[in-house]
Short mmCIF file of C-alpha atoms and ligand atoms in Angstrom, two decimals:
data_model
loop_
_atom_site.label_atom_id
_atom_site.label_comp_id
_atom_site.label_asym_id
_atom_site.label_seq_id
_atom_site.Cartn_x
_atom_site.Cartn_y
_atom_site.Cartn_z
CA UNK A 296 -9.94 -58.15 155.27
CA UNK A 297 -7.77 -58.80 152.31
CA UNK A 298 -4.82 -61.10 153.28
CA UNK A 299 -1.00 -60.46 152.02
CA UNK A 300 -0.01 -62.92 149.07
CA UNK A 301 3.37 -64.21 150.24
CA UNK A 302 5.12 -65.84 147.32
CA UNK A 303 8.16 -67.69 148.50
CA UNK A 304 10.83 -67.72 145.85
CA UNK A 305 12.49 -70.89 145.69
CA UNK A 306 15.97 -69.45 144.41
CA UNK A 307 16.44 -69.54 148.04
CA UNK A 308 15.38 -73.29 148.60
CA UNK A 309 17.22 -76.29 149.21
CA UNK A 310 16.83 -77.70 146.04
CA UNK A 311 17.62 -81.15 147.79
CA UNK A 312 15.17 -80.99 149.51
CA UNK A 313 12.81 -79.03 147.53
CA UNK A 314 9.41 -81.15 148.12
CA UNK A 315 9.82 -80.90 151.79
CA UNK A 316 10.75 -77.19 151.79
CA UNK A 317 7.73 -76.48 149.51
CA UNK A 318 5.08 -77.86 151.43
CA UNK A 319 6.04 -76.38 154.68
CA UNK A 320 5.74 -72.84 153.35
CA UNK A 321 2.31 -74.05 151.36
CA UNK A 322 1.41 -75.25 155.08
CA UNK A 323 2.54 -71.86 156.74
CA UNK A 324 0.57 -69.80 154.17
CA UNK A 325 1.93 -69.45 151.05
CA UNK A 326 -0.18 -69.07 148.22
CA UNK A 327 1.88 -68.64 145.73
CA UNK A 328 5.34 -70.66 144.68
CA UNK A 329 7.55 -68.24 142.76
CA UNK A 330 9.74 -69.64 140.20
CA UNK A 331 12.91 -67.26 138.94
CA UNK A 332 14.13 -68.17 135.55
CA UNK A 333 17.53 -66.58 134.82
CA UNK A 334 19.29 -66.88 131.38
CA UNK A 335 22.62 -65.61 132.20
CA UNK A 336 22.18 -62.83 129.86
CA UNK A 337 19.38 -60.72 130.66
CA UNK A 338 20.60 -61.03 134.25
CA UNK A 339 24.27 -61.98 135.16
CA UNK A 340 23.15 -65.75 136.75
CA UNK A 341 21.79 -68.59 135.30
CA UNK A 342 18.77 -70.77 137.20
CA UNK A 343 16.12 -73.43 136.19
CA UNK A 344 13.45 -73.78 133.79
CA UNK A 345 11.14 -76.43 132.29
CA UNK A 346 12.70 -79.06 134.40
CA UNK A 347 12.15 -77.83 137.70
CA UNK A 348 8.48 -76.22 137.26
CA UNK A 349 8.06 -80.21 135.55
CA UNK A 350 9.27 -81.65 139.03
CA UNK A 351 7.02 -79.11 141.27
CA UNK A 352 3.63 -80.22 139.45
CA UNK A 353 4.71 -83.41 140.40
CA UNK A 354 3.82 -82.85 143.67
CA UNK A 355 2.11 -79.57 143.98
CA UNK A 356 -1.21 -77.89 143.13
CA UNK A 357 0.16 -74.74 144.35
CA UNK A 358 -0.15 -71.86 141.54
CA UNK A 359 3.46 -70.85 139.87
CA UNK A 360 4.30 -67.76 140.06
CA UNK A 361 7.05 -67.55 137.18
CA UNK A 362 9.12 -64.77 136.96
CA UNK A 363 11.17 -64.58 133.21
CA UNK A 364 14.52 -62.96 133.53
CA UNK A 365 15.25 -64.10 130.27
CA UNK A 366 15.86 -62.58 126.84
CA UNK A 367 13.07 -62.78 124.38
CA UNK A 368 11.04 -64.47 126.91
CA UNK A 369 7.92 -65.12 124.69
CA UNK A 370 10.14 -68.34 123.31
CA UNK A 371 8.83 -69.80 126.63
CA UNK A 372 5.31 -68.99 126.31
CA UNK A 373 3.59 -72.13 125.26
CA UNK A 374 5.64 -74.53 126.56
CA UNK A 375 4.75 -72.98 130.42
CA UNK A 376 1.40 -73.11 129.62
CA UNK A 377 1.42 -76.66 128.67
CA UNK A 378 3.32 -77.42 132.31
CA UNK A 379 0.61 -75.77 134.15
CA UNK A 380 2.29 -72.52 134.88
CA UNK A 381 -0.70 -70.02 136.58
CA UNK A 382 1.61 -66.27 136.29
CA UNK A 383 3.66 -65.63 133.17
CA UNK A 384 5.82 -62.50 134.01
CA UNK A 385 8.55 -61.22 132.08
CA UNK A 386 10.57 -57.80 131.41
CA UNK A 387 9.56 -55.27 129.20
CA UNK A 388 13.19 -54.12 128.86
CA UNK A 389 14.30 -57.69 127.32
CA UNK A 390 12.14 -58.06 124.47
CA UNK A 391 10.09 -55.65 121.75
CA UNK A 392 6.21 -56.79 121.06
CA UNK A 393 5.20 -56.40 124.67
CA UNK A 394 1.67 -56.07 123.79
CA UNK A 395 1.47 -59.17 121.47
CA UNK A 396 3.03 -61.29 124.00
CA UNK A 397 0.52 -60.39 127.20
CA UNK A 398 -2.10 -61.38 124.48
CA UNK A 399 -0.36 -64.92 123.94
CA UNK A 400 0.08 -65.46 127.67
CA UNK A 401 -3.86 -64.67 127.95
CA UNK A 402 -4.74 -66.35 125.10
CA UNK A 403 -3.15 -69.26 126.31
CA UNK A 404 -4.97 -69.45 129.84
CA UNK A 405 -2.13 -67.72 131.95
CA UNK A 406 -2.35 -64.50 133.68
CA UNK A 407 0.18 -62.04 132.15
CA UNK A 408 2.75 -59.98 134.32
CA UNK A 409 5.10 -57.57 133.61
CA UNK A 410 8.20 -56.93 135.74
CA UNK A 411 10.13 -53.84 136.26
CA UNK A 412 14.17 -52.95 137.15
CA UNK A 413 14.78 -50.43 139.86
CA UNK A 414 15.62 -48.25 137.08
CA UNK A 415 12.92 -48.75 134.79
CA UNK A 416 10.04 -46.03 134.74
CA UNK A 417 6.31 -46.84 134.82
CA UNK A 418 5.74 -45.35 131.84
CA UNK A 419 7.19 -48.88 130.08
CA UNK A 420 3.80 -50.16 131.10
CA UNK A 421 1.50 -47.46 131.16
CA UNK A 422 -0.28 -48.19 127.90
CA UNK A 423 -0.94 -51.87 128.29
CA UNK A 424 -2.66 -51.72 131.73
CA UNK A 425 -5.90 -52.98 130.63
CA UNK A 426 -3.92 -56.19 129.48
CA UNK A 427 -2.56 -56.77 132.84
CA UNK A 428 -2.92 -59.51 135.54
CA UNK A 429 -0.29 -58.53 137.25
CA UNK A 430 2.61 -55.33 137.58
CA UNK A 431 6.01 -56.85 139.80
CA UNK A 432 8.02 -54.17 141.04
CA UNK A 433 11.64 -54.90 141.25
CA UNK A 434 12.93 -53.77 144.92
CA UNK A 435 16.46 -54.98 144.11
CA UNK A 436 18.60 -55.47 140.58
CA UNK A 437 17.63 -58.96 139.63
CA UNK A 438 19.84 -61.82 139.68
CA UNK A 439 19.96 -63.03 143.30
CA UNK A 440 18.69 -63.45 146.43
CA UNK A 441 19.54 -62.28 149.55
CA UNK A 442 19.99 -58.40 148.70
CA UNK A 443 18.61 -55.30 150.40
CA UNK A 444 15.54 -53.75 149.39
CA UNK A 445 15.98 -50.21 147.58
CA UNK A 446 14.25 -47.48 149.70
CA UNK A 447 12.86 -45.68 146.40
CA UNK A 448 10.98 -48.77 145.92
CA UNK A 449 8.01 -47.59 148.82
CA UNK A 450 7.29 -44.10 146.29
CA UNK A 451 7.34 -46.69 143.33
CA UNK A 452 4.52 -48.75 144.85
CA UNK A 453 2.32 -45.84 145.79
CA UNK A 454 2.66 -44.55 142.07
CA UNK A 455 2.24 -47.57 140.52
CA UNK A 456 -1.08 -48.34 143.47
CA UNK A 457 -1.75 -45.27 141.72
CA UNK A 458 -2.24 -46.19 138.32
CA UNK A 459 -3.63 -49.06 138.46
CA UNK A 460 -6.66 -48.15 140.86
CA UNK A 461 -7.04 -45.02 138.18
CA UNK A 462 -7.31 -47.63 135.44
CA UNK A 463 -9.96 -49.27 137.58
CA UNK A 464 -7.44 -52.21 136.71
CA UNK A 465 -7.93 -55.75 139.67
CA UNK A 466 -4.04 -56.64 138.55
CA UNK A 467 -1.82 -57.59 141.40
CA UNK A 468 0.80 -55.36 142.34
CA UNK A 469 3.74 -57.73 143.74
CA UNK A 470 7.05 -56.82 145.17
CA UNK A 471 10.26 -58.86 144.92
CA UNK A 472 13.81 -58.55 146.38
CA UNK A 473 14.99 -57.70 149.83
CA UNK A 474 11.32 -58.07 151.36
CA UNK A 475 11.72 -59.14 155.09
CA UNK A 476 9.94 -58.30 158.09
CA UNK A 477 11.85 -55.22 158.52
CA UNK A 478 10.35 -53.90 155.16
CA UNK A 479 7.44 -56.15 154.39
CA UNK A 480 5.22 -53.45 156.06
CA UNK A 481 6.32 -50.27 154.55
CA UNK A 482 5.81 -52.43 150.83
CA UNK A 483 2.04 -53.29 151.97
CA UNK A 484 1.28 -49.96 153.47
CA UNK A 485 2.31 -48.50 150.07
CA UNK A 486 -0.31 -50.94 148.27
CA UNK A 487 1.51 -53.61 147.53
CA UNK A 488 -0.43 -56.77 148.01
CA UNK A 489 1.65 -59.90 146.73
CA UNK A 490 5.13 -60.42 147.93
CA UNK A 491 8.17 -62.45 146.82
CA UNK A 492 10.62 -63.38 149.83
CA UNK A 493 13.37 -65.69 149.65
CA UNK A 494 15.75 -65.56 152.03
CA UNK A 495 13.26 -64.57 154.37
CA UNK A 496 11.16 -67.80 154.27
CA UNK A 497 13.76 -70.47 153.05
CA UNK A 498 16.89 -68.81 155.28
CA UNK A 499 15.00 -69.59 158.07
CA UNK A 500 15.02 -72.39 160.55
CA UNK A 501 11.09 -72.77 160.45
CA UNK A 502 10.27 -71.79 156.80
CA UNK A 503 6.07 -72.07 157.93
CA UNK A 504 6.67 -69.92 160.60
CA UNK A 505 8.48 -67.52 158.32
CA UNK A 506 6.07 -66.94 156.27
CA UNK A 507 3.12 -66.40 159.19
CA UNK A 508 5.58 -63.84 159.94
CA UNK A 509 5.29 -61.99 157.05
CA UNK A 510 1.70 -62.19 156.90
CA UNK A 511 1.32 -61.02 160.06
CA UNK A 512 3.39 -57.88 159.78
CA UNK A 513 0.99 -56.79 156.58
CA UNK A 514 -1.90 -57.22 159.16
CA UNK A 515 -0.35 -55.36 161.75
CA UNK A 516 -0.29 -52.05 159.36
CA UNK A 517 -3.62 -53.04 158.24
C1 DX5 B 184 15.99 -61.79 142.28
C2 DX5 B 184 14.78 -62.68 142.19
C3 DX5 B 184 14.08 -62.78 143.48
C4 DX5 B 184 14.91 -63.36 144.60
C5 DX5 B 184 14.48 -62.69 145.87
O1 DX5 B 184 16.49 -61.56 141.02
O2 DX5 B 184 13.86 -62.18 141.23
O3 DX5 B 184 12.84 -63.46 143.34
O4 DX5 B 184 14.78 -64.74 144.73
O5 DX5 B 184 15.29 -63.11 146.91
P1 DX5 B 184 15.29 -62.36 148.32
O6 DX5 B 184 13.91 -62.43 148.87
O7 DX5 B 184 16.29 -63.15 149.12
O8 DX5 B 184 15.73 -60.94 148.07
ZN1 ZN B 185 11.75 -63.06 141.19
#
């Protein structure tokens, strides 16, 4: 049976002790490390970039799952290939040539993602589904961790389950914000398959344990 891809976000991590933190949810499952890059104008917060994803292939193998919440994100494309980065996903609402920039993100050997708002329809993606490795559904406004996950979000991931599997399309379809293990299960049973968490793996005492708990819930609907 197909396992639940729990991709920790490390907005949530110590950053002081960011090595330690890292390999403990690797060793409790993770598969994915998700990186949130914030420009302070495409979301109201500023994070980390080049630097930090720099310091994590120090140590790490681990694919990085990058999430652009940045303003004319395609300025970022080649350098994040040339660090190693495995998931290139940014918002169709902050730049224009969509379609030429999942090309360069392919084109340079990373797999291509587009991210959603709460408030942004399906539609904004609908035509470039063959060009897809991956659709992230926004279950909170980004910007920051440790918010609740919008309820409308569970009919969002059925449609967009939906589309995809009409498209005959193998992208992921990953959730992000407010995913716990109070909600992890509704997000799954919905068709959801890869899952950002936060708070809910690095808020926690035992951050390996945290995320067996996630994966377990998915299995439990299973
Ligand atoms: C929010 C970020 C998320 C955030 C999730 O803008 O995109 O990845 O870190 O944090 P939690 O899991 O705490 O909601
Ligand atoms: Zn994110």
């Amino acid at each position: 049976m197909k396992l639940a891809r729990i991709a920790p976000s490390l907005l949530s991590s110590d950053l002081g002790r960011l090595r330690e933190q890292v390999e403990a949810a690797l060793a409790g499952g993770a598969e994915w490390l998700h990186v949130d890059v914030m420009d302070g104008r495409f979301v109201p917060n500023l994070t980390f970039g080049a630097p930090l994803i720099r310091a994590l292939r120090r140590f790490t193998d681990a694919p990085l799952d990058v999430h652009l919440m940045v303003v004319e994100p395609e300025q970022y494309i080649a350098e994040y290939a040339d660090l190693g980065v495995s998931v290139f996903t940014f918002h169709p609402e902050a730049t224009v040539h969509v379609q030429r920039h999942l090309a360069a993100i392919r084109e340079r050997g990373m797999r291509a993602g587009l991210s959603l708002n709460p408030a942004s329809p399906l539609a904004l993606v609908e035509e470039v589904v063959p060009e897809l490795d991956l659709l992230l559904l926004m279950s909170v406004n980004p910007g920051f961790g440790g918010q609740s996950y919008l309820p409308a979000t569970t009919g969002k991931i059925r449609r967009a389950r939906a589309l995809l599997d009409r498209a005959g399309s193998p992208a992921a379809l990953e959730v992000d914000g407010g995913i716990t293990v109070e909600t992890i299960g509704e997000a799954w049973a919905a068709g959801a398959d890869t899952f950002v968490a936060g708070t809910a793996v690095f808020g926690q005492q035992d951050i390996g344990a945290a995320v067996a708990a996630l994966q377990r819930r998915c299995m439990e609907r299973a």
